[in-house]
Coordinates of N, CA and C in Angstrom, one line a residue:
X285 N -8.3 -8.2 8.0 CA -9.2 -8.4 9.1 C -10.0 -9.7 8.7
X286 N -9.8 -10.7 9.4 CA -10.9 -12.0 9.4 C -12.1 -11.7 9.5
X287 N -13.1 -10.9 10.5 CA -14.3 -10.4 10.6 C -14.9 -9.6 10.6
X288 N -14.7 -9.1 11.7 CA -15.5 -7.5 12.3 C -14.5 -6.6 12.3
X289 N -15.0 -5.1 12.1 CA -14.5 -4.2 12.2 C -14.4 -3.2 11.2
X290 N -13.8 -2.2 11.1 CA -14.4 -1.2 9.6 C -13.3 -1.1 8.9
X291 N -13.3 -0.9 7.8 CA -12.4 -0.5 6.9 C -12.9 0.8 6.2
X292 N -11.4 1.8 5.9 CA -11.8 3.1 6.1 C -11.0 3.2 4.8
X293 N -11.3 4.0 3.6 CA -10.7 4.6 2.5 C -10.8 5.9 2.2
X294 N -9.9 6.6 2.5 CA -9.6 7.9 2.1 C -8.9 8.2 1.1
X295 N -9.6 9.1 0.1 CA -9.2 9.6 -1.2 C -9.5 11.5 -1.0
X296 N -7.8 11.8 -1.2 CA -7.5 13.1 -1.2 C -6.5 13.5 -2.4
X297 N -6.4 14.8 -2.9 CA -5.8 15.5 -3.9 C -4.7 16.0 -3.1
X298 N -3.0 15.9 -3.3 CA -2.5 16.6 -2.7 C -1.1 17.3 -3.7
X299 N -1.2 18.4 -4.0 CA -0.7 18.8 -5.3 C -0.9 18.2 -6.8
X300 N -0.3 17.8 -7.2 CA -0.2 17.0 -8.8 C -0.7 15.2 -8.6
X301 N -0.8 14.9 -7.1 CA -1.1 13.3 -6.9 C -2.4 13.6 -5.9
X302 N -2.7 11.7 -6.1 CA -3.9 11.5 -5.5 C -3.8 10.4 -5.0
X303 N -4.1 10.6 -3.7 CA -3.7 10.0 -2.4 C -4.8 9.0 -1.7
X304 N -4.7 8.0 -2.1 CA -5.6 6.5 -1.2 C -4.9 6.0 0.0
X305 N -6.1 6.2 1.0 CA -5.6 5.2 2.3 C -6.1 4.1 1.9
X306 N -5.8 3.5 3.0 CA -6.8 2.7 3.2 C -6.6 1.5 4.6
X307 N -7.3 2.0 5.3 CA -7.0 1.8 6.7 C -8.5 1.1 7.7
X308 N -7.2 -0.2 8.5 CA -8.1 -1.5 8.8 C -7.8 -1.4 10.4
X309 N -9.1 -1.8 11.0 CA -8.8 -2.2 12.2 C -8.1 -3.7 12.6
X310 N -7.1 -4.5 12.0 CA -7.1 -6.0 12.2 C -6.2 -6.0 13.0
X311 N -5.6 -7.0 13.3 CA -4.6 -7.6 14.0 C -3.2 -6.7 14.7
X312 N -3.0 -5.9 12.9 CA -2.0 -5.5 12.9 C -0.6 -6.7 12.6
X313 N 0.4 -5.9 12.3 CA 1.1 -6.3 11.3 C 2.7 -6.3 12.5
X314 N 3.4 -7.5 12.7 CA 4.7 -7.2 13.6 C 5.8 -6.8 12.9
X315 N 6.6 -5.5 13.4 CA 7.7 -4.9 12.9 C 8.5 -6.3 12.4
X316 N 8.9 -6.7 12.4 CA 9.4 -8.1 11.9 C 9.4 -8.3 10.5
X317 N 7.6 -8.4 10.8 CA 7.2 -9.1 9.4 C 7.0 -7.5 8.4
X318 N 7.0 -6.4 9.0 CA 6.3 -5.5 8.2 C 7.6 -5.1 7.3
X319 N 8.9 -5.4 8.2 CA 10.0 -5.2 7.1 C 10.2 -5.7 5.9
X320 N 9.5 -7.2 5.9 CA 9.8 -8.3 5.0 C 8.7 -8.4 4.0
X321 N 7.4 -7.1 4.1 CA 6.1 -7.2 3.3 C 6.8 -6.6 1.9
X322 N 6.3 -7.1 0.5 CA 6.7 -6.5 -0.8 C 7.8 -7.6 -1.0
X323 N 8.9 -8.2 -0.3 CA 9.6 -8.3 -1.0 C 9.5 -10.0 -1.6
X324 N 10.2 -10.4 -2.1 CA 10.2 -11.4 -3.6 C 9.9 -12.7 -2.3
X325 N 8.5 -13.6 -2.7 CA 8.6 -14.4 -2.4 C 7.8 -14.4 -0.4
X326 N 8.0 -13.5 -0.2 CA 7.8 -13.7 1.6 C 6.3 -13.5 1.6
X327 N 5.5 -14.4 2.6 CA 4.1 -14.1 2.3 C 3.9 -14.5 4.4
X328 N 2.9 -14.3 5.0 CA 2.6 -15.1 6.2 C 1.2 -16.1 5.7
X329 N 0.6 -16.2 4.7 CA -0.4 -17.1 4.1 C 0.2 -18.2 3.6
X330 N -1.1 -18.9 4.4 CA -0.5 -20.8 3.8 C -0.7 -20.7 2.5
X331 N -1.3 -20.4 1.7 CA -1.4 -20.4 0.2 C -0.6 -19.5 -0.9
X332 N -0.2 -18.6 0.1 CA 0.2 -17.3 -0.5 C 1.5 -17.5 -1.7
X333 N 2.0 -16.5 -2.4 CA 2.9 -17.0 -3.3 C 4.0 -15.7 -3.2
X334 N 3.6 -14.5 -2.4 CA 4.8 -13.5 -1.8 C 4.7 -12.7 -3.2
X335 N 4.1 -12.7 -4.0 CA 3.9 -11.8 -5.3 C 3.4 -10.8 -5.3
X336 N 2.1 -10.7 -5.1 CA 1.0 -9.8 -5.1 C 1.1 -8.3 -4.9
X337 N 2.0 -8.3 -3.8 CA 2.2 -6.7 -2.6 C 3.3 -6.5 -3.7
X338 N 4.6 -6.7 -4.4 CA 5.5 -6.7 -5.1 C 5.1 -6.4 -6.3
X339 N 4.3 -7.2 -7.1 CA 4.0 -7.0 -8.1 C 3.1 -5.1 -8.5
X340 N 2.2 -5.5 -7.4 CA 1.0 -4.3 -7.0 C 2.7 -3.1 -6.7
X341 N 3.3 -2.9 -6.1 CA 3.9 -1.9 -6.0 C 4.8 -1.3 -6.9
X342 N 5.1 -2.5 -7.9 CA 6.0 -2.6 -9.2 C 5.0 -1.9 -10.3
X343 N 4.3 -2.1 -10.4 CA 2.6 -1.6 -11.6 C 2.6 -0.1 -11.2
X344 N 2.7 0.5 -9.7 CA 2.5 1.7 -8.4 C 3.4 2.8 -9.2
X345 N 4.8 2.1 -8.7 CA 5.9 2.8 -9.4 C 6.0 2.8 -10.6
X346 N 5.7 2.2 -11.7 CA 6.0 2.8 -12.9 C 4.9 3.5 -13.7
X347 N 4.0 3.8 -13.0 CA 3.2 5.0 -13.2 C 3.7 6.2 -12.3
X348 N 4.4 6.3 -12.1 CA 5.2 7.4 -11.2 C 4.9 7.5 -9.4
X349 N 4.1 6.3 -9.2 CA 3.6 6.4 -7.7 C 4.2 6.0 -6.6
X350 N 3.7 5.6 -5.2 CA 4.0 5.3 -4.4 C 3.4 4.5 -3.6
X351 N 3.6 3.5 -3.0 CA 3.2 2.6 -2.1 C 3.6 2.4 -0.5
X352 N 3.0 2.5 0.5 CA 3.9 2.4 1.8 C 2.5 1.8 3.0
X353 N 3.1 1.3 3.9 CA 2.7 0.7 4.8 C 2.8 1.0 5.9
X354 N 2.2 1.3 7.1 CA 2.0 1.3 8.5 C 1.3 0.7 9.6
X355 N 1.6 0.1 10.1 CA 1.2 -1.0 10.8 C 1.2 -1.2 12.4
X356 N 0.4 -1.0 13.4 CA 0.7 -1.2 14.8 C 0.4 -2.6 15.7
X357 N 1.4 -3.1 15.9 CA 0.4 -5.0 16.6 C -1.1 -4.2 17.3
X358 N -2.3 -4.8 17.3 CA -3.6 -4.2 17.6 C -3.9 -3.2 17.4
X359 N -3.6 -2.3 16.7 CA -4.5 -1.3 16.2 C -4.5 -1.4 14.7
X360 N -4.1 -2.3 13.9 CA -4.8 -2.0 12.7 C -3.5 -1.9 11.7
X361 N -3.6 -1.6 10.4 CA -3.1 -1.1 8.8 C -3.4 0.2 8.3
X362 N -2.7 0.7 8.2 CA -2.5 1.7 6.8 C -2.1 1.6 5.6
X363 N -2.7 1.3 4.3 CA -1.6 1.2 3.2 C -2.1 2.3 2.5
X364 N -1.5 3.3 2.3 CA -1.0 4.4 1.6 C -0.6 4.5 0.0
X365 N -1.2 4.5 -1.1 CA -0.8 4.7 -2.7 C -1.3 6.4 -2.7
X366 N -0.2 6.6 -3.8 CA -0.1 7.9 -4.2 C -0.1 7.9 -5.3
X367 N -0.5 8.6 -6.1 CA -0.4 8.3 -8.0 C -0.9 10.2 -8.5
X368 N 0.3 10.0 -9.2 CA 0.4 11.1 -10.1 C -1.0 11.3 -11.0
X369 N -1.1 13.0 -10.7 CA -2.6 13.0 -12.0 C -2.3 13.1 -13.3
X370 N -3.1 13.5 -14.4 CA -2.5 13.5 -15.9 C -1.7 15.0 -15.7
X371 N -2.3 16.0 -14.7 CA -1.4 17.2 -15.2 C 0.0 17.4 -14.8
X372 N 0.1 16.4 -13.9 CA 1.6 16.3 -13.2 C 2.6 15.4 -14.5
X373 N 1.6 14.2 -15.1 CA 2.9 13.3 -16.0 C 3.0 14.5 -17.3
X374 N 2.0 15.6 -17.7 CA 2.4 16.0 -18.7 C 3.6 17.2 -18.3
X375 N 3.5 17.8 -17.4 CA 4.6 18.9 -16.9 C 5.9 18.3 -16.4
X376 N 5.7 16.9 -16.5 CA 7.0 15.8 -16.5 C 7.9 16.0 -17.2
X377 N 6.8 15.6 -18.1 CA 7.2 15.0 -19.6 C 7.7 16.0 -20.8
X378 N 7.4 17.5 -20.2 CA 7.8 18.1 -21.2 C 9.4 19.0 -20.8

């Protein structure tokens, strides 16, 4: 979002993970481009360097988590992370 409008973060427990929204009123995101978000290099910013969403979801997953996206042209973003608690990586791990 360039300006106005709210941004909403929701933090919930759902089994062994813990679940962050985080959800924007902006522009919204076109199925197009929303296919092409994360991957190596693709960015829609003039400055941008296409790393950040990739790297951030690479860090996501090898903590055992999850990253996902939802997007509507005018209504806004959802990005979604999910991240394992300590009692889930130990009942993993053993």
């Amino acid at each position: 979002m360039k300006y106005e409008g709210i941004i909403t973060i929701n933090v919930s427990r759902k089994h062994d993970f813990i679940e962050v929204a985080i959800i924007d009123q902006g522009k919204g995101i076109a199925k197009e481009k929303l296919d092409n978000i994360g991957k190596h290099f693709y960015t829609t910013k003039e400055n941008g360097t296409g790393l950040g969403l990739m790297i951030s979801n690479h860090i996501i997953e090898e903590h055992g988590g999850s990253l996902s996206l939802e997007s509507e042209e005018g209504k806004g973003t959802t990005v979604q992370i999910s991240l394992p608690t300590c009692s889930h990586i130990k009942a993993t791990q053993n």
